[in-house]
Tab-separated table of C-alpha atoms in Angstrom:
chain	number	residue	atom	x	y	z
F	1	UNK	CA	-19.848	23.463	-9.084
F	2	UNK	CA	-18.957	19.752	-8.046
F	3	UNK	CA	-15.593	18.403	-8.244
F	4	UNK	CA	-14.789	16.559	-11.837
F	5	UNK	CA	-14.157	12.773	-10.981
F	6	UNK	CA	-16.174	11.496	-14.097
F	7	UNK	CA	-17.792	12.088	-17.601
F	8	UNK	CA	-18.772	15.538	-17.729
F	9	UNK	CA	-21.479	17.090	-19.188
F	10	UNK	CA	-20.126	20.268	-20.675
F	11	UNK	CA	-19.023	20.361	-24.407
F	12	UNK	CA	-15.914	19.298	-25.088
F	13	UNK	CA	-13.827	21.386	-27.665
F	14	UNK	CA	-11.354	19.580	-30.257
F	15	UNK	CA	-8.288	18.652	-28.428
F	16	UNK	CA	-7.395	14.977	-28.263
F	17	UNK	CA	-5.820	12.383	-25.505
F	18	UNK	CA	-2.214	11.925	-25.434
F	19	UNK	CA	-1.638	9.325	-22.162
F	20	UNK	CA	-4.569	8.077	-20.035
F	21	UNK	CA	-5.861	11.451	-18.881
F	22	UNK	CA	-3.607	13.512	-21.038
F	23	UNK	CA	-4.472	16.214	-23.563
F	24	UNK	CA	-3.014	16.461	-26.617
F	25	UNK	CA	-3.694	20.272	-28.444
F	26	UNK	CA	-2.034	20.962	-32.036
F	27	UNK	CA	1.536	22.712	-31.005
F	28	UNK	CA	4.218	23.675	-32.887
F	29	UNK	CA	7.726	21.383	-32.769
F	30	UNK	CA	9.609	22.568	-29.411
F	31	UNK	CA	12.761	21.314	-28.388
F	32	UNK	CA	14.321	22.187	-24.872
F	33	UNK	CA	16.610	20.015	-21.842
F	34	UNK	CA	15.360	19.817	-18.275
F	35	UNK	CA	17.401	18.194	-15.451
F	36	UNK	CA	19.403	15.985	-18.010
F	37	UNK	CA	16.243	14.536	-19.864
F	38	UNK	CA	15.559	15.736	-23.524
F	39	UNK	CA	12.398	16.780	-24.495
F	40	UNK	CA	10.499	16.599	-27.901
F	41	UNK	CA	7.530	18.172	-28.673
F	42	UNK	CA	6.082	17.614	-32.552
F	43	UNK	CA	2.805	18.089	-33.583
F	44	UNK	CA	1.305	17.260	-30.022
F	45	UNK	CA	3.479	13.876	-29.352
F	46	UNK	CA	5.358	14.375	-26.144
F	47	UNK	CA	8.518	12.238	-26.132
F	48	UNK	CA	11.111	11.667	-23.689
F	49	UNK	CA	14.667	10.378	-24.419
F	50	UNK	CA	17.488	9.883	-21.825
F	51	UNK	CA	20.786	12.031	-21.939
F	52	UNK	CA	24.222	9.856	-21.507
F	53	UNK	CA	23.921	10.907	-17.472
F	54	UNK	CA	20.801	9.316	-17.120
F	55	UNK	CA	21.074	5.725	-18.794
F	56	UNK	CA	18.109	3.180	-18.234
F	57	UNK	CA	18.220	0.076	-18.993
F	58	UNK	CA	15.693	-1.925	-21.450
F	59	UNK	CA	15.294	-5.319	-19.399
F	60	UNK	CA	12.794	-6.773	-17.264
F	61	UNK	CA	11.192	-3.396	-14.638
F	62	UNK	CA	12.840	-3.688	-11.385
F	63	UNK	CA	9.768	-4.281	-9.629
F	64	UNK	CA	9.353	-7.641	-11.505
F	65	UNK	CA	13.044	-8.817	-10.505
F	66	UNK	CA	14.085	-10.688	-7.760
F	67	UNK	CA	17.381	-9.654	-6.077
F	68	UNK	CA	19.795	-12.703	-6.077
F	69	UNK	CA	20.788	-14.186	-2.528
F	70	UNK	CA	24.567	-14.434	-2.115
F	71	UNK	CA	25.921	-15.723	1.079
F	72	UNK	CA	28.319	-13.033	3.148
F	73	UNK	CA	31.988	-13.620	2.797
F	74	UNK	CA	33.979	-14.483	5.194
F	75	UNK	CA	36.349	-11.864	6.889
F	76	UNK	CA	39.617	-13.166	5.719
F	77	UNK	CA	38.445	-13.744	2.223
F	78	UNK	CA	38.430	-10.909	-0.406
F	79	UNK	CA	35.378	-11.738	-2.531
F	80	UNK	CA	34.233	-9.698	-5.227
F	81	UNK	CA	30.078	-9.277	-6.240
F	82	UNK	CA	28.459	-11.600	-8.370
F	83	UNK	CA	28.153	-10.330	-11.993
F	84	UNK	CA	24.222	-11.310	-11.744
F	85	UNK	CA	24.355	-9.063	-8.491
F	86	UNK	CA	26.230	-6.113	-10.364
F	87	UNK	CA	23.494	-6.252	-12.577
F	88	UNK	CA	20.758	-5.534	-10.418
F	89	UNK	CA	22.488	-3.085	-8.283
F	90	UNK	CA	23.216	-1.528	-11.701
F	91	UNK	CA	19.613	-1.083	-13.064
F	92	UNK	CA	18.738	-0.127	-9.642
F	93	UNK	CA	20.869	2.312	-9.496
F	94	UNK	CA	19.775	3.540	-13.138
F	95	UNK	CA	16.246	3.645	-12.032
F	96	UNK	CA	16.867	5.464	-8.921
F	97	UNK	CA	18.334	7.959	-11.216
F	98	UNK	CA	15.846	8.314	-14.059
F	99	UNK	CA	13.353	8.528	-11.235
F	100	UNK	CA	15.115	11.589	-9.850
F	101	UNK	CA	15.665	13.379	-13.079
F	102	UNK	CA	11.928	12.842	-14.097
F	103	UNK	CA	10.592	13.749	-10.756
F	104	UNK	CA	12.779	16.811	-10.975
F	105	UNK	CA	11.191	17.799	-14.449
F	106	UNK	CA	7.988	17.003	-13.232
F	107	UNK	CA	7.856	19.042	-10.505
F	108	UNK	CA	8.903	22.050	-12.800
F	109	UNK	CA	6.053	21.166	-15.249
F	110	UNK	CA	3.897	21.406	-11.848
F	111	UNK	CA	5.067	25.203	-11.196
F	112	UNK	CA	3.985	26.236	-14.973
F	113	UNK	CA	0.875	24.106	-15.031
F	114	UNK	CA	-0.142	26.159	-11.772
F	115	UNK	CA	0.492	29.729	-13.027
F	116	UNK	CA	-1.548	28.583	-16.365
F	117	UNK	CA	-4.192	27.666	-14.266
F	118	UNK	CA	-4.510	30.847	-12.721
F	119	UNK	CA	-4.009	33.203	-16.366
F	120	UNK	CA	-6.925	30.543	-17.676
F	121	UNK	CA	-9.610	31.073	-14.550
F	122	UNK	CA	-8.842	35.010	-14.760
F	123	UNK	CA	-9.336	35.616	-18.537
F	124	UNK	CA	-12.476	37.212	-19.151
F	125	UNK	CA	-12.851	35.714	-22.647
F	126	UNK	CA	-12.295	32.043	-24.442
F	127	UNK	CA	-8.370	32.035	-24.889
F	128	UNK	CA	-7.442	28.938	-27.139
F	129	UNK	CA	-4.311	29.775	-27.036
F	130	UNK	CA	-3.639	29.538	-23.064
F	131	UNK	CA	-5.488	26.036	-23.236
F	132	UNK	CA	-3.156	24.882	-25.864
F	133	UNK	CA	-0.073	26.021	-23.607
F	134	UNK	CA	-1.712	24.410	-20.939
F	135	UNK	CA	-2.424	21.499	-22.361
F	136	UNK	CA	1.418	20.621	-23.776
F	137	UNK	CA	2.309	21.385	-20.217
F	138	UNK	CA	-0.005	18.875	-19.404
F	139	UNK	CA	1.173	16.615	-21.796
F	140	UNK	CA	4.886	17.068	-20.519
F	141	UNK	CA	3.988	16.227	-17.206
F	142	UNK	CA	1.836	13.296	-17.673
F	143	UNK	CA	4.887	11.639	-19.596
F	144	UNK	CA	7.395	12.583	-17.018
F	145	UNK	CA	5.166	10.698	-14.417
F	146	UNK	CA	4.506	7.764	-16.550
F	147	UNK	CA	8.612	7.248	-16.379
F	148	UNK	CA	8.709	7.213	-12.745
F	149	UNK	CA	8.724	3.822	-11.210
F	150	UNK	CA	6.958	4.864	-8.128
F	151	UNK	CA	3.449	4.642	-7.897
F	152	UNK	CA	3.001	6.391	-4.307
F	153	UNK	CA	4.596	9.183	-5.080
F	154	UNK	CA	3.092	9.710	-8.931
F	155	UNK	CA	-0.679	8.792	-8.016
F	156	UNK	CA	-0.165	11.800	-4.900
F	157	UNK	CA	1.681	14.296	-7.421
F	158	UNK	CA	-1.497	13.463	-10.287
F	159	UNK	CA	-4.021	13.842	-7.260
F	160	UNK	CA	-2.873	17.107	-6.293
F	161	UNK	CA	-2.478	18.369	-9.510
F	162	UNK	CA	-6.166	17.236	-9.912
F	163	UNK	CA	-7.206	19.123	-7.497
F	164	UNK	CA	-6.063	22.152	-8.187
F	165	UNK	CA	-8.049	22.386	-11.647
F	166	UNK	CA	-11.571	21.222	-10.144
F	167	UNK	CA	-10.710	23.860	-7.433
F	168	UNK	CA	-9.863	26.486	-10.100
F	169	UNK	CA	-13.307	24.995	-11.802
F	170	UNK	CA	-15.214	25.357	-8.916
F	171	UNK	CA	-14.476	29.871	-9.527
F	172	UNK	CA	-15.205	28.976	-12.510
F	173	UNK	CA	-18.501	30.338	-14.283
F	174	UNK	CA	-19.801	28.060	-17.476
F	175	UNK	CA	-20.861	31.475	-19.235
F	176	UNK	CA	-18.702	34.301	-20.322
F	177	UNK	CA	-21.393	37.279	-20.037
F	178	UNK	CA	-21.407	41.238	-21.036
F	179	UNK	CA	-23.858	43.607	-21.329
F	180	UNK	CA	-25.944	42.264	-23.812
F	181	UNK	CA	-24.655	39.081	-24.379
F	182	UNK	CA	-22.741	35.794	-23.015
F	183	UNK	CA	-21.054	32.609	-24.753
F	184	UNK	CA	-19.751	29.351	-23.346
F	185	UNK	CA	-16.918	29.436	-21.174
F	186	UNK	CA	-14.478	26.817	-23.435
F	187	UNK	CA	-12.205	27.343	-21.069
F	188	UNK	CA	-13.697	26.028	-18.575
F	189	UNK	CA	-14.770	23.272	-20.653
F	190	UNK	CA	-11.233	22.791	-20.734
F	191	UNK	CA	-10.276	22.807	-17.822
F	192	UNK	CA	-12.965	20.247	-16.941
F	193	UNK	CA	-11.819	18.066	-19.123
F	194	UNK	CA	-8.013	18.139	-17.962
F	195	UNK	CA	-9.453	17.057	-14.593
F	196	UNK	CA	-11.231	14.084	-15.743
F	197	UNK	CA	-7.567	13.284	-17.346
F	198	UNK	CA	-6.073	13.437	-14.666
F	199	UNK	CA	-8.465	11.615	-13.022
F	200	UNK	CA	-7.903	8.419	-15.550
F	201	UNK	CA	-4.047	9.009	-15.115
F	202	UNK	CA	-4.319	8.408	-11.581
F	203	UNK	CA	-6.954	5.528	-11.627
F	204	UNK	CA	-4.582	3.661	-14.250
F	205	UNK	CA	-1.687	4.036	-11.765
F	206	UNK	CA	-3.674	2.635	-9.214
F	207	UNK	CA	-5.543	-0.082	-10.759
F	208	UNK	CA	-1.788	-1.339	-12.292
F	209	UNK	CA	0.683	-0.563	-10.297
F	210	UNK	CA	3.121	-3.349	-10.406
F	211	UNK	CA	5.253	-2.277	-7.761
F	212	UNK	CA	7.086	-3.170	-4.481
F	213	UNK	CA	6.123	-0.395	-1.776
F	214	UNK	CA	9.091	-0.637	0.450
F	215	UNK	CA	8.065	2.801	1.253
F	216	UNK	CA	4.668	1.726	3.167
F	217	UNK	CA	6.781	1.632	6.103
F	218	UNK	CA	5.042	0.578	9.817
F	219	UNK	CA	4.750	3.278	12.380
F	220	UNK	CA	6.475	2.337	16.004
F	221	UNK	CA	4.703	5.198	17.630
F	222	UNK	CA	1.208	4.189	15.866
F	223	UNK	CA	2.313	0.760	16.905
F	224	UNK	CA	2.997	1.819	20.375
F	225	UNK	CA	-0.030	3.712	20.966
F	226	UNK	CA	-2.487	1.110	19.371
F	227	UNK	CA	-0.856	-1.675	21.916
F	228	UNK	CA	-1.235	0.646	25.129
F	229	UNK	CA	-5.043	2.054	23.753
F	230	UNK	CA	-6.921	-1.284	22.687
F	231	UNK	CA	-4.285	-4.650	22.080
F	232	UNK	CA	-3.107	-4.984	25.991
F	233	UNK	CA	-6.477	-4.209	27.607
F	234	UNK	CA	-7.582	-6.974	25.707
F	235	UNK	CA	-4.805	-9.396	26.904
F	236	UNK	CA	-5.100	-7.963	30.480
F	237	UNK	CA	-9.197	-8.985	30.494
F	238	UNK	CA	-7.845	-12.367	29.133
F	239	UNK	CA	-5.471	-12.674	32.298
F	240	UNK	CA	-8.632	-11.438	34.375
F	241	UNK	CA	-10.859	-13.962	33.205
F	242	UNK	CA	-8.320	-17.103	33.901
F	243	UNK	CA	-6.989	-15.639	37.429
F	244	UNK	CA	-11.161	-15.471	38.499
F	245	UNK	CA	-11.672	-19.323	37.444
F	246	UNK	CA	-8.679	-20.184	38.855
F	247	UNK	CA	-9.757	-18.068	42.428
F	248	UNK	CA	-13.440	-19.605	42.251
F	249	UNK	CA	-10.950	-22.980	42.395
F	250	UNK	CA	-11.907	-23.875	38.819
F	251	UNK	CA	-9.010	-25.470	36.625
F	252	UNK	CA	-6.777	-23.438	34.160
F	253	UNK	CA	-8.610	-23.395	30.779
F	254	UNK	CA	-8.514	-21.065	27.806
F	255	UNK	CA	-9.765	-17.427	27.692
F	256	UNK	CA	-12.858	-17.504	25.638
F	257	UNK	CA	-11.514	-15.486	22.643
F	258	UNK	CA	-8.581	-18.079	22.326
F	259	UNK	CA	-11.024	-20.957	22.961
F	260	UNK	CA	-12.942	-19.784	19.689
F	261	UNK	CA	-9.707	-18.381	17.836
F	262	UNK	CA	-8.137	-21.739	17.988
F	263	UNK	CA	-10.059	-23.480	15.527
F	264	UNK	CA	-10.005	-20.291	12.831
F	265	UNK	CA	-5.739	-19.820	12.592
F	266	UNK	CA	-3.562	-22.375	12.242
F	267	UNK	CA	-0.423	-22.433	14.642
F	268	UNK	CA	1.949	-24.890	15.756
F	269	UNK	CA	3.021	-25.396	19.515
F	270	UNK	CA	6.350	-27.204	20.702
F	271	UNK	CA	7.708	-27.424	24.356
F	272	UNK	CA	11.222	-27.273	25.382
F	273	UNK	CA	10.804	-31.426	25.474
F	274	UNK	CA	10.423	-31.059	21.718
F	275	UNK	CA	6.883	-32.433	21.426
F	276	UNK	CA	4.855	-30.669	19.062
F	277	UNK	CA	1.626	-29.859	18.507
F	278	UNK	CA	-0.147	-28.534	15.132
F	279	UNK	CA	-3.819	-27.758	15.266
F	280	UNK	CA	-4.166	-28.068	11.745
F	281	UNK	CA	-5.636	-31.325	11.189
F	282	UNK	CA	-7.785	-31.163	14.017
F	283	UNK	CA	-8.937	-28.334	12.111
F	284	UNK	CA	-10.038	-29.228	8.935
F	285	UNK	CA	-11.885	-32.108	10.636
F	286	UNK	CA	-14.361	-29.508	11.534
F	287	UNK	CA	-16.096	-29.420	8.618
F	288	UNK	CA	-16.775	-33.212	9.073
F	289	UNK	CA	-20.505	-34.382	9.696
F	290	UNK	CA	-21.308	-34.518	12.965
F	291	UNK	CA	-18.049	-33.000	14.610
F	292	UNK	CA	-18.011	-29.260	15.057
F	293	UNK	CA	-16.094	-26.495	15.918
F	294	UNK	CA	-16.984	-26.549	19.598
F	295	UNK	CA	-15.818	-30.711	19.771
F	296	UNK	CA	-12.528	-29.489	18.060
F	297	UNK	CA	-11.892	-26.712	20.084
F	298	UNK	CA	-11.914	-28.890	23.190
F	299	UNK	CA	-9.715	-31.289	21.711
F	300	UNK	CA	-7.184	-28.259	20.847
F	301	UNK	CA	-7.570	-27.166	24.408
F	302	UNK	CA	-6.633	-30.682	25.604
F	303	UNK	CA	-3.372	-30.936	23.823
F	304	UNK	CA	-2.520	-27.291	24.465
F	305	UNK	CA	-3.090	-27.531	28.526
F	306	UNK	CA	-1.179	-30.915	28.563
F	307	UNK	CA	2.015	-29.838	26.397
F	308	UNK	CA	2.672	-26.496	28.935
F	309	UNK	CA	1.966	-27.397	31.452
F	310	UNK	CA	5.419	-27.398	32.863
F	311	UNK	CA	5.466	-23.927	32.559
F	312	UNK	CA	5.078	-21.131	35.310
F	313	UNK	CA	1.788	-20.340	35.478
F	314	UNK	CA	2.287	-16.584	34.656
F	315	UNK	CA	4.120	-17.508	31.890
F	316	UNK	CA	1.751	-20.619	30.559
F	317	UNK	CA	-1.097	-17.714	30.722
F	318	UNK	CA	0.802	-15.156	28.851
F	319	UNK	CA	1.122	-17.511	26.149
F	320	UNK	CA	-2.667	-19.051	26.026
F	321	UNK	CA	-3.680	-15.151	25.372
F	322	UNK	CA	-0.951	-14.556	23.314
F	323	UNK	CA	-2.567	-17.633	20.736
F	324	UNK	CA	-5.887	-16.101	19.421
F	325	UNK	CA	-6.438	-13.266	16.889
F	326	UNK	CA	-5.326	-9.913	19.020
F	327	UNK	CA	-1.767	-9.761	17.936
F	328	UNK	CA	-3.178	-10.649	14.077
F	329	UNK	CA	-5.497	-8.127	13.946
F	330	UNK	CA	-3.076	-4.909	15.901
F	331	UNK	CA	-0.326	-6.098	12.908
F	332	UNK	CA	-3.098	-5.412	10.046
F	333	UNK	CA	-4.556	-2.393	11.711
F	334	UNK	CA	-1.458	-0.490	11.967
F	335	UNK	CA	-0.598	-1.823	8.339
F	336	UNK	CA	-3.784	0.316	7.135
F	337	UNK	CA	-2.886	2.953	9.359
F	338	UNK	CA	0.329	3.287	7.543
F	339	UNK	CA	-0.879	2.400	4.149
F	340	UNK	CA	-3.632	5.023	4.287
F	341	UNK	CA	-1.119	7.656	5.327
F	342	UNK	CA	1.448	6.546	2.446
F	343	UNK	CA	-0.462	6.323	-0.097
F	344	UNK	CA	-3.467	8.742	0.237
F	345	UNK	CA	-6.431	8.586	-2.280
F	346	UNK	CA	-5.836	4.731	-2.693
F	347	UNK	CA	-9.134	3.727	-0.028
F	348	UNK	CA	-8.605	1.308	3.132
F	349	UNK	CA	-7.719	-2.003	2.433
F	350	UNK	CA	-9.240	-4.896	3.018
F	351	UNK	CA	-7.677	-8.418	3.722
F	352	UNK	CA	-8.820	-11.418	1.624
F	353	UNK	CA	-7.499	-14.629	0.817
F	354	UNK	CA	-5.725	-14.467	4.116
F	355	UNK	CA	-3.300	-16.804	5.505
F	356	UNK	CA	-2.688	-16.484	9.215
F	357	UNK	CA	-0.324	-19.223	11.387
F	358	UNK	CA	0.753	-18.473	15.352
F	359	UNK	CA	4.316	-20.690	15.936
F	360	UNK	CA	5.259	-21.260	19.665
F	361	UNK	CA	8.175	-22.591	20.277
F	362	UNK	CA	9.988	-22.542	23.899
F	363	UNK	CA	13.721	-21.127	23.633
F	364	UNK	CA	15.374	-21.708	27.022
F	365	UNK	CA	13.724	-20.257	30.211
F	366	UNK	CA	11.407	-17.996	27.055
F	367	UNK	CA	8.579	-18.472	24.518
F	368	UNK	CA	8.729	-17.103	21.216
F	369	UNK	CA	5.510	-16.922	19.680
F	370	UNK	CA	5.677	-16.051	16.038
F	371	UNK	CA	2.692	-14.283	14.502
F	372	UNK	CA	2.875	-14.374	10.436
F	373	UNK	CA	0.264	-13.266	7.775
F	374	UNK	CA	-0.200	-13.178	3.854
F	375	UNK	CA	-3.097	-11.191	2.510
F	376	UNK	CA	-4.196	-9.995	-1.465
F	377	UNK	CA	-5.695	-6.972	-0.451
F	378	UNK	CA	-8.782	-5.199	-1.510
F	379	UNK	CA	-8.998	-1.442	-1.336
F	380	UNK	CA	-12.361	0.172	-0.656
F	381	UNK	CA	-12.954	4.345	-1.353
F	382	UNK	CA	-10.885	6.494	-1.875
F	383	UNK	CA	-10.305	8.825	-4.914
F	384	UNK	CA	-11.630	5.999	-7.646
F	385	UNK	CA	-14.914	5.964	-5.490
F	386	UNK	CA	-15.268	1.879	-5.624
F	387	UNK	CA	-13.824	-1.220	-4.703
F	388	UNK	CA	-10.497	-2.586	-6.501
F	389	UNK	CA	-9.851	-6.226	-5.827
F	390	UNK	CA	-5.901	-6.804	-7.256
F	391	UNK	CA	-5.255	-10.167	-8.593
F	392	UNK	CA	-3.201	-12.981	-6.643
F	393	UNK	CA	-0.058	-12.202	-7.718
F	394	UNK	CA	-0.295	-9.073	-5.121
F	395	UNK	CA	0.442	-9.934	-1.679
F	396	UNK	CA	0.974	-8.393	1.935
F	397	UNK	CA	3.398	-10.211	4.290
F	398	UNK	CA	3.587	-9.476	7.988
F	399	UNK	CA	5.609	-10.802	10.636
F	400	UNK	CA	6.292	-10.116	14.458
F	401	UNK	CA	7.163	-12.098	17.261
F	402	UNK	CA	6.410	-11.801	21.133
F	403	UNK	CA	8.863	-13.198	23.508
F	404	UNK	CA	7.032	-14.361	26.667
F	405	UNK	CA	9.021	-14.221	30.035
F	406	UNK	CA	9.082	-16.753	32.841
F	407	UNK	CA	7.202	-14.226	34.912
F	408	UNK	CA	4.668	-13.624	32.015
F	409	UNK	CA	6.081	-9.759	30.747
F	410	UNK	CA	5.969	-9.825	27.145
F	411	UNK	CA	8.754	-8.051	24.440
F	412	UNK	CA	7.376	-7.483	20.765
F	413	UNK	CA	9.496	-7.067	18.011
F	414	UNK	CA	9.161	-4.387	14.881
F	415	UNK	CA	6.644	-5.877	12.478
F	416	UNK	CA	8.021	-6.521	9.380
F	417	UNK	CA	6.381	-5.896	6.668
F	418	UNK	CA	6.390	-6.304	2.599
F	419	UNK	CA	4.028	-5.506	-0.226
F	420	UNK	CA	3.750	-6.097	-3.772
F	421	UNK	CA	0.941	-4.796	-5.477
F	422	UNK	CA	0.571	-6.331	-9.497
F	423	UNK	CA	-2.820	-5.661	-11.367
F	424	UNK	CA	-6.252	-4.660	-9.875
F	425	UNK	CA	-9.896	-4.671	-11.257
F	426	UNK	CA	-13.215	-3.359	-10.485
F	427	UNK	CA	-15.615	-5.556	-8.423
C-alpha cells in the first residue's frame, strides 16, 4: 500500500475535522493540565487556555512586528529601555514561552499518539473505540502545534507524525478476514484518513507561514567546502585566462564570464580618487533599438579598465573576477543547502524576482567588493508534491563581502542572511 498524501479511496467512517487535517470523534468532556497549559475537551472541541505562568499577549504576532532601533548609550550615561522596546522584548519573551510549554505538550501527545498507533494496527477486529482515543489525541496535538509560532519546527513534528501512520498503513490489510468470512478494516480507514489530515495540517503551515526563519542559519563548513570544490576553480580559470592574453602580449581585458555578467547585475565601482562608476544606465540602454548587449558590454569594459587601472595588477585582476555572477550564485547555493536541511519536506527553492548589485569600493591599500541579493522565493517538491510561489511580501536577503589584497589574496566574510516567508499559492 502507497503512502497517503491525497484523497483516498477507502470509505470514510463518521468522524468529522476539527483543524486543517484534524479529526474530531464524539468524546466525552475531559479536563486535565500539561506543562502549565489547560486543556478542555467537550464534545470533540479541543481548546487551549493559558495558565498565569504562561501569559500571551493578544497584539499584533511577533513575526509581523518590527523591533524598534534605539541608539546604544553612552558609557557614562545610565539609560533605561524604551517602553516601546520593553514591549517587544516582553511579547517576545511571552512567545518564547508559550512556544515551550506547547511544544512540551505536544511532544507528550506524540508519545500517546504512537502507542495508539501500534494497539490500532495490532487489533484483529474494527475497534471504534481506539480510533476515537486516537483521534482526541490527534485533536490535542494538532491544537498544540497550531499555537506554536514556529513553522520549521511544527511542519517537521506534523511530517513525522505523518509518517508514522502511512507506515503503520502500509502493515495494514483493508480486510479483516476469518474462516469463513472478512469485513472492512475501519480502522484502517481511519487511520488513512488521519494521514491525509495531517497531510493538510502540514501543507497549511507551509503554504502560510508568516514567519521570520532566523533559524535557517548558513553553514561555514558547507560554505567552506563549496568555495574550495567549485567557486575558486572558477576564479582561478578566470586568472588563467587574463595571465595567457596578457603572455601572448595582448592587453588586460575582462574574463569572458565577467564580460557577459556585466550587463545582467547591476554594481557600482569607485576608486580611491573617488570617481565612480555605475553600470546601471548603460544597462538599461540595452534594450534600445539597435544597441545591444555586446555594444554595452564594451562600453562597461571601457570605464571599468580606465577607473583601476592604478591598481597592482594582481590586485586589479582579483577584482575584474570578483565582478560577475560566481560569488552570487555560491551565496544562493549554500542558502538552499541550508534551507533544505532546516526545513525538510518544504522542496528547493527557487529565486525569482531577484535583485542582485556588486559595490566596489577601494578602502586604503584594499578593495571591498560587496555582493548583496533580494529574492521571493519559489519552492519546488517536496512533501506538497508541486510548486508554491509565496507572494511579494516574502523575501530572502543575502549579503557578503570579499576584501581584495594588494597582492590579489582574497578574505570573505560570513554571509548574512534573513528570511521572511508571508503567504504562498499554488502555480
Amino acid at each position: 500500500m502507497g503512502h497517503i498524501s491525497g484523497d483516498s479511496s477507502r470509505q470514510s467512517i463518521n468522524i468529522g475535522q476539527h483543524a486543517p487535517g484534524a479529526l474530531k470523534p464524539p468524546v466525552e468532556e475531559q479536563k486535565g493540565r500539561k506543562n502549565g497549559v489547560d486543556i478542555s475537551v467537550e464534545t470533540g472541541v479541543v481548546r487551549y487556555t493559558k495558565s498565569r505562568s504562561a501569559p500571551q499577549s493578544q497584539e499584533t504576532p511577533l513575526n509581523q512586528r518590527k523591533a524598534v532601533p534605539t541608539e546604544k548609550p553612552a558609557a557614562s550615561v545610565r539609560q533605561s529601555s524604551s517602553p516601546s522596546e520593553e514591549s517587544v522584548n516582553n511579547r517576545r519573551e511571552a512567545q518564547l514561552i508559550a512556544n515551550q510549554q506547547f511544544m512540551e505538550a505536544a511532544t507528550e501527545l506524540e508519545f500517546s499518539i504512537q502507542e495508539s498507533i501500534q494497539k490500532l494496527g495490532a487489533a484483529g477486529k474494527n475497534d471504534s473505540r481506539l480510533c476515537n482515543e486516537l483521534a482526541t489525541q490527534i485533536a490535542l496535538f494538532e491544537d498544540a502545534i497550531t499555537q506554536i509560532d514556529d513553522p520549521a519546527v511544527t511542519s517537521r513534528k506534523v511530517l513525522d507524525m505523518q509518517a508514522r501512520f502511512n507506515d503503520q498503513l502500509d502493515r495494514m490489510s483493508t480486510k479483516h478476514k476469518g474462516y469463513f468470512w472478512s469485513s472492512r478494516n475501519t480502522n484502517a480507514d481511519f487511520m488513512a484518513q488521519a494521514a491525509q489530515g495531517l497531510g493538510r495540517l502540514a501543507e497549511s503551515i507551509i503554504m502560510n507561514p508568516r514567519h521570520d526563519f532566523t533559524e535557517v542559519v548558513l553553514s561555514p563548513e558547507v560554505d567552506r567546502d563549496m568555495r574550495e570544490s567549485r567557486t575558486d576553480r572558477k576564479h582561478q580559470r578566470d586568472l588563467e585566462e587574463m595571465n595567457r592574453n596578457l603572455s601572448e602580449g595582448k592587453p588586460l581585458t575582462l574574463p569572458r564570464q565577467t564580460r557577459v555578467d556585466i550587463t545582467r547585475q547591476d554594481f557600482v565601482l569607485k576608486n580611491a580618487a573617488g570617481e565612480t562608476f555605475d553600470n546601471r544606465e548603460l544597462r538599461k540602454s540595452q534594450n534600445e533599438p539597435g544597441v545591444g548587449s555586446d555594444k554595452v558590454a564594451a562600453q562597461i569594459e571601457e570605464q571599468m579598465l580606465s577607473l583601476t587601472e592604478q591598481l597592482p595588477q594582481a590586485q586589479r585582476m582579483s577584482l575584474f573576477s570578483h565582478l560577475n555572477q560566481s560569488e552570487p550564485n555560491h551565496m544562493i547555493e549554500t542558502f538552499m543547502d541550508a534551507f533544505t536541511k532546516n526545513l525538510p519536506g518544504w522542496g528547493m527553492p527557487s529565486p525569482t524576482s531577484t535583485e542582485r548589485q556588486v559595490v566596489a569600493v577601494q578602502n586604503g591599500d584594499d578593495i571591498e567588493v560587496t555582493y548583496t541579493m533580494q529574492f521571493v522565493p519559489s519552492m519546488a517538491g517536496g512533501e506538497l508534491n508541486g510548486i508554491i510561489q509565496y507572494d511579494d511580501q516574502s523575501k530572502v536577503s543575502l549579503i557578503r563581502t570579499a576584501t581584495i589584497h594588494k597582492d590579489g589574496q582574497v578574505e570573505y566574510s560570513d554571509i548574512a542572511s534573513s528570511m521572511y516567508l508571508n503567504q504562498g499559492e499554488r502555480v
